[in-house]
Amino acid sequence: GPPPGEYPEGHIEAYVEAAVARGVTELGFTEHLYRCVESAPVLGRFWEGGSRPDLARVTEEMVTDDRTLSLNAYVDAVLDAKD
């Protein structure tokens, strides 16, 4: 598939068509909220305050690396495909 955060025209439609061909009658789309830049003020630094500084460090690195997506772009891509 395309790289994270890229939604090429027809990609979602192809996914839906494949699901329908397999008999799927309902399909949902979801994303891990922490990966969207808009989540930072809401989620804060949720990895802090635990008893495992090593786990907090790894979690911070993972979130920093993964938090590159736009929630608005994701929603727009799904809504555009819906039309």
Short mmCIF file of N, CA and C in Angstrom, two decimals:
data_model
loop_
_atom_site.label_atom_id
_atom_site.label_comp_id
_atom_site.label_asym_id
_atom_site.label_seq_id
_atom_site.Cartn_x
_atom_site.Cartn_y
_atom_site.Cartn_z
N GLY A 1 0.81 -1.19 0.00
CA GLY A 1 0.00 0.00 0.00
C GLY A 1 0.85 1.26 0.00
N PRO A 2 0.20 2.37 -0.03
CA PRO A 2 0.91 3.65 -0.04
C PRO A 2 1.56 3.93 1.32
N PRO A 3 2.51 4.84 1.36
CA PRO A 3 3.13 5.22 2.64
C PRO A 3 2.08 5.82 3.58
N PRO A 4 2.32 5.74 4.88
CA PRO A 4 1.38 6.34 5.84
C PRO A 4 1.14 7.81 5.53
N GLY A 5 -0.13 8.20 5.60
CA GLY A 5 -0.49 9.59 5.37
C GLY A 5 -0.75 9.95 3.93
N GLU A 6 -0.53 9.01 3.01
CA GLU A 6 -0.82 9.25 1.60
C GLU A 6 -2.04 8.43 1.21
N TYR A 7 -2.97 9.09 0.56
CA TYR A 7 -4.24 8.46 0.19
C TYR A 7 -4.47 8.66 -1.30
N PRO A 8 -3.83 7.86 -2.14
CA PRO A 8 -3.97 8.04 -3.58
C PRO A 8 -5.42 7.83 -4.03
N GLU A 9 -5.79 8.56 -5.05
CA GLU A 9 -7.13 8.44 -5.60
C GLU A 9 -7.40 6.99 -5.99
N GLY A 10 -8.53 6.48 -5.58
CA GLY A 10 -8.93 5.12 -5.92
C GLY A 10 -8.48 4.07 -4.93
N HIS A 11 -7.57 4.40 -4.02
CA HIS A 11 -7.05 3.40 -3.07
C HIS A 11 -8.15 2.90 -2.13
N ILE A 12 -8.87 3.82 -1.53
CA ILE A 12 -9.93 3.42 -0.60
C ILE A 12 -11.04 2.70 -1.36
N GLU A 13 -11.38 3.19 -2.53
CA GLU A 13 -12.42 2.55 -3.33
C GLU A 13 -12.04 1.11 -3.66
N ALA A 14 -10.79 0.86 -4.00
CA ALA A 14 -10.33 -0.50 -4.30
C ALA A 14 -10.45 -1.40 -3.07
N TYR A 15 -10.15 -0.84 -1.92
CA TYR A 15 -10.27 -1.58 -0.66
C TYR A 15 -11.73 -1.97 -0.43
N VAL A 16 -12.64 -1.02 -0.64
CA VAL A 16 -14.07 -1.27 -0.46
C VAL A 16 -14.55 -2.31 -1.47
N GLU A 17 -14.14 -2.19 -2.71
CA GLU A 17 -14.55 -3.15 -3.74
C GLU A 17 -14.09 -4.56 -3.40
N ALA A 18 -12.87 -4.69 -2.90
CA ALA A 18 -12.36 -6.01 -2.50
C ALA A 18 -13.18 -6.58 -1.35
N ALA A 19 -13.57 -5.73 -0.41
CA ALA A 19 -14.38 -6.18 0.73
C ALA A 19 -15.75 -6.64 0.25
N VAL A 20 -16.38 -5.85 -0.62
CA VAL A 20 -17.70 -6.20 -1.14
C VAL A 20 -17.64 -7.53 -1.90
N ALA A 21 -16.58 -7.73 -2.68
CA ALA A 21 -16.42 -8.97 -3.43
C ALA A 21 -16.31 -10.18 -2.51
N ARG A 22 -15.91 -9.94 -1.28
CA ARG A 22 -15.79 -11.03 -0.30
C ARG A 22 -17.04 -11.15 0.58
N GLY A 23 -18.06 -10.37 0.25
CA GLY A 23 -19.32 -10.47 0.99
C GLY A 23 -19.46 -9.55 2.18
N VAL A 24 -18.54 -8.64 2.36
CA VAL A 24 -18.61 -7.70 3.48
C VAL A 24 -19.73 -6.70 3.21
N THR A 25 -20.59 -6.49 4.22
CA THR A 25 -21.71 -5.55 4.05
C THR A 25 -21.51 -4.27 4.84
N GLU A 26 -20.61 -4.27 5.79
CA GLU A 26 -20.28 -3.06 6.54
C GLU A 26 -18.77 -2.98 6.67
N LEU A 27 -18.25 -1.78 6.56
CA LEU A 27 -16.81 -1.59 6.61
C LEU A 27 -16.52 -0.31 7.37
N GLY A 28 -15.61 -0.38 8.30
CA GLY A 28 -15.23 0.81 9.07
C GLY A 28 -13.77 1.16 8.81
N PHE A 29 -13.46 2.42 8.95
CA PHE A 29 -12.09 2.89 8.80
C PHE A 29 -11.67 3.53 10.11
N THR A 30 -10.49 3.19 10.56
CA THR A 30 -10.00 3.74 11.82
C THR A 30 -8.50 4.01 11.71
N GLU A 31 -8.04 4.89 12.54
CA GLU A 31 -6.61 5.21 12.60
C GLU A 31 -6.23 5.32 14.07
N HIS A 32 -5.00 5.03 14.38
CA HIS A 32 -4.51 5.21 15.75
C HIS A 32 -4.38 6.71 15.99
N LEU A 33 -5.19 7.24 16.90
CA LEU A 33 -5.24 8.69 17.13
C LEU A 33 -3.87 9.27 17.44
N TYR A 34 -3.06 8.57 18.22
CA TYR A 34 -1.76 9.12 18.62
C TYR A 34 -0.88 9.44 17.42
N ARG A 35 -1.15 8.82 16.27
CA ARG A 35 -0.34 9.04 15.08
C ARG A 35 -0.65 10.37 14.39
N CYS A 36 -1.74 11.02 14.78
CA CYS A 36 -2.15 12.27 14.15
C CYS A 36 -1.62 13.46 14.95
N VAL A 37 -1.06 14.44 14.26
CA VAL A 37 -0.46 15.59 14.94
C VAL A 37 -1.48 16.34 15.80
N GLU A 38 -2.75 16.29 15.40
CA GLU A 38 -3.78 16.99 16.17
C GLU A 38 -4.02 16.37 17.55
N SER A 39 -3.51 15.17 17.77
CA SER A 39 -3.73 14.50 19.06
C SER A 39 -2.80 14.99 20.16
N ALA A 40 -1.71 15.64 19.81
CA ALA A 40 -0.71 16.03 20.81
C ALA A 40 -1.29 16.83 21.97
N PRO A 41 -2.08 17.89 21.73
CA PRO A 41 -2.61 18.65 22.87
C PRO A 41 -3.63 17.86 23.69
N VAL A 42 -4.30 16.93 23.05
CA VAL A 42 -5.33 16.15 23.76
C VAL A 42 -4.70 15.04 24.59
N LEU A 43 -3.78 14.30 23.99
CA LEU A 43 -3.18 13.17 24.68
C LEU A 43 -2.04 13.57 25.61
N GLY A 44 -1.42 14.69 25.32
CA GLY A 44 -0.29 15.11 26.14
C GLY A 44 0.86 14.11 26.07
N ARG A 45 1.66 14.12 27.10
CA ARG A 45 2.80 13.21 27.17
C ARG A 45 2.41 12.04 28.06
N PHE A 46 1.48 11.23 27.55
CA PHE A 46 0.85 10.16 28.33
C PHE A 46 1.83 9.11 28.84
N TRP A 47 3.00 9.04 28.28
CA TRP A 47 3.98 8.04 28.69
C TRP A 47 4.74 8.43 29.95
N GLU A 48 4.60 9.69 30.37
CA GLU A 48 5.31 10.14 31.57
C GLU A 48 4.56 9.74 32.84
N GLY A 49 5.27 9.67 33.92
CA GLY A 49 4.64 9.44 35.21
C GLY A 49 4.55 7.98 35.62
N GLY A 50 4.96 7.09 34.77
CA GLY A 50 4.93 5.68 35.12
C GLY A 50 6.17 5.28 35.91
N SER A 51 6.20 4.05 36.30
CA SER A 51 7.32 3.55 37.10
C SER A 51 8.43 2.96 36.24
N ARG A 52 8.29 3.02 34.91
CA ARG A 52 9.28 2.42 34.02
C ARG A 52 9.87 3.47 33.08
N PRO A 53 10.93 4.15 33.50
CA PRO A 53 11.54 5.16 32.63
C PRO A 53 12.01 4.59 31.28
N ASP A 54 12.43 3.33 31.27
CA ASP A 54 12.87 2.72 30.02
C ASP A 54 11.70 2.59 29.04
N LEU A 55 10.54 2.20 29.55
CA LEU A 55 9.35 2.09 28.72
C LEU A 55 8.87 3.47 28.26
N ALA A 56 8.95 4.44 29.14
CA ALA A 56 8.57 5.82 28.78
C ALA A 56 9.45 6.34 27.65
N ARG A 57 10.75 6.06 27.72
CA ARG A 57 11.69 6.51 26.70
C ARG A 57 11.35 5.90 25.33
N VAL A 58 11.10 4.60 25.32
CA VAL A 58 10.77 3.91 24.07
C VAL A 58 9.44 4.42 23.51
N THR A 59 8.47 4.62 24.40
CA THR A 59 7.16 5.11 23.96
C THR A 59 7.28 6.51 23.39
N GLU A 60 8.04 7.37 24.03
CA GLU A 60 8.23 8.73 23.52
C GLU A 60 8.86 8.70 22.12
N GLU A 61 9.86 7.85 21.94
CA GLU A 61 10.50 7.74 20.63
C GLU A 61 9.52 7.25 19.57
N MET A 62 8.72 6.24 19.93
CA MET A 62 7.75 5.69 18.99
C MET A 62 6.71 6.74 18.59
N VAL A 63 6.17 7.44 19.59
CA VAL A 63 5.15 8.46 19.31
C VAL A 63 5.75 9.58 18.48
N THR A 64 6.94 10.02 18.82
CA THR A 64 7.60 11.08 18.06
C THR A 64 7.81 10.67 16.60
N ASP A 65 8.23 9.44 16.38
CA ASP A 65 8.45 8.95 15.02
C ASP A 65 7.14 8.77 14.25
N ASP A 66 6.09 8.31 14.94
CA ASP A 66 4.82 7.98 14.28
C ASP A 66 3.86 9.16 14.15
N ARG A 67 3.99 10.17 14.97
CA ARG A 67 3.02 11.28 14.97
C ARG A 67 3.32 12.23 13.82
N THR A 68 2.98 11.80 12.64
CA THR A 68 3.25 12.58 11.43
C THR A 68 2.01 12.75 10.55
N LEU A 69 0.92 12.10 10.92
CA LEU A 69 -0.27 12.11 10.07
C LEU A 69 -1.18 13.28 10.40
N SER A 70 -2.02 13.62 9.44
CA SER A 70 -3.02 14.67 9.63
C SER A 70 -4.39 14.01 9.75
N LEU A 71 -5.05 14.22 10.86
CA LEU A 71 -6.40 13.69 11.05
C LEU A 71 -7.35 14.27 10.00
N ASN A 72 -7.19 15.55 9.71
CA ASN A 72 -8.05 16.18 8.70
C ASN A 72 -7.87 15.54 7.33
N ALA A 73 -6.64 15.27 6.94
CA ALA A 73 -6.39 14.64 5.64
C ALA A 73 -6.98 13.24 5.60
N TYR A 74 -6.87 12.53 6.71
CA TYR A 74 -7.43 11.17 6.80
C TYR A 74 -8.94 11.20 6.65
N VAL A 75 -9.60 12.07 7.40
CA VAL A 75 -11.06 12.18 7.33
C VAL A 75 -11.49 12.62 5.93
N ASP A 76 -10.79 13.59 5.36
CA ASP A 76 -11.12 14.05 4.01
C ASP A 76 -11.02 12.91 2.99
N ALA A 77 -9.99 12.09 3.11
CA ALA A 77 -9.82 10.97 2.17
C ALA A 77 -10.97 9.99 2.27
N VAL A 78 -11.38 9.68 3.50
CA VAL A 78 -12.50 8.75 3.68
C VAL A 78 -13.80 9.36 3.17
N LEU A 79 -14.04 10.63 3.49
CA LEU A 79 -15.27 11.29 3.02
C LEU A 79 -15.30 11.42 1.50
N ASP A 80 -14.15 11.73 0.90
CA ASP A 80 -14.09 11.83 -0.56
C ASP A 80 -14.41 10.47 -1.21
N ALA A 81 -13.90 9.41 -0.61
CA ALA A 81 -14.17 8.07 -1.15
C ALA A 81 -15.63 7.69 -0.99
N LYS A 82 -16.23 8.20 0.08
CA LYS A 82 -17.65 7.91 0.33
C LYS A 82 -18.54 8.50 -0.75
N ASP A 83 -18.16 9.66 -1.26
CA ASP A 83 -18.94 10.32 -2.31
C ASP A 83 -18.77 9.56 -3.58
#
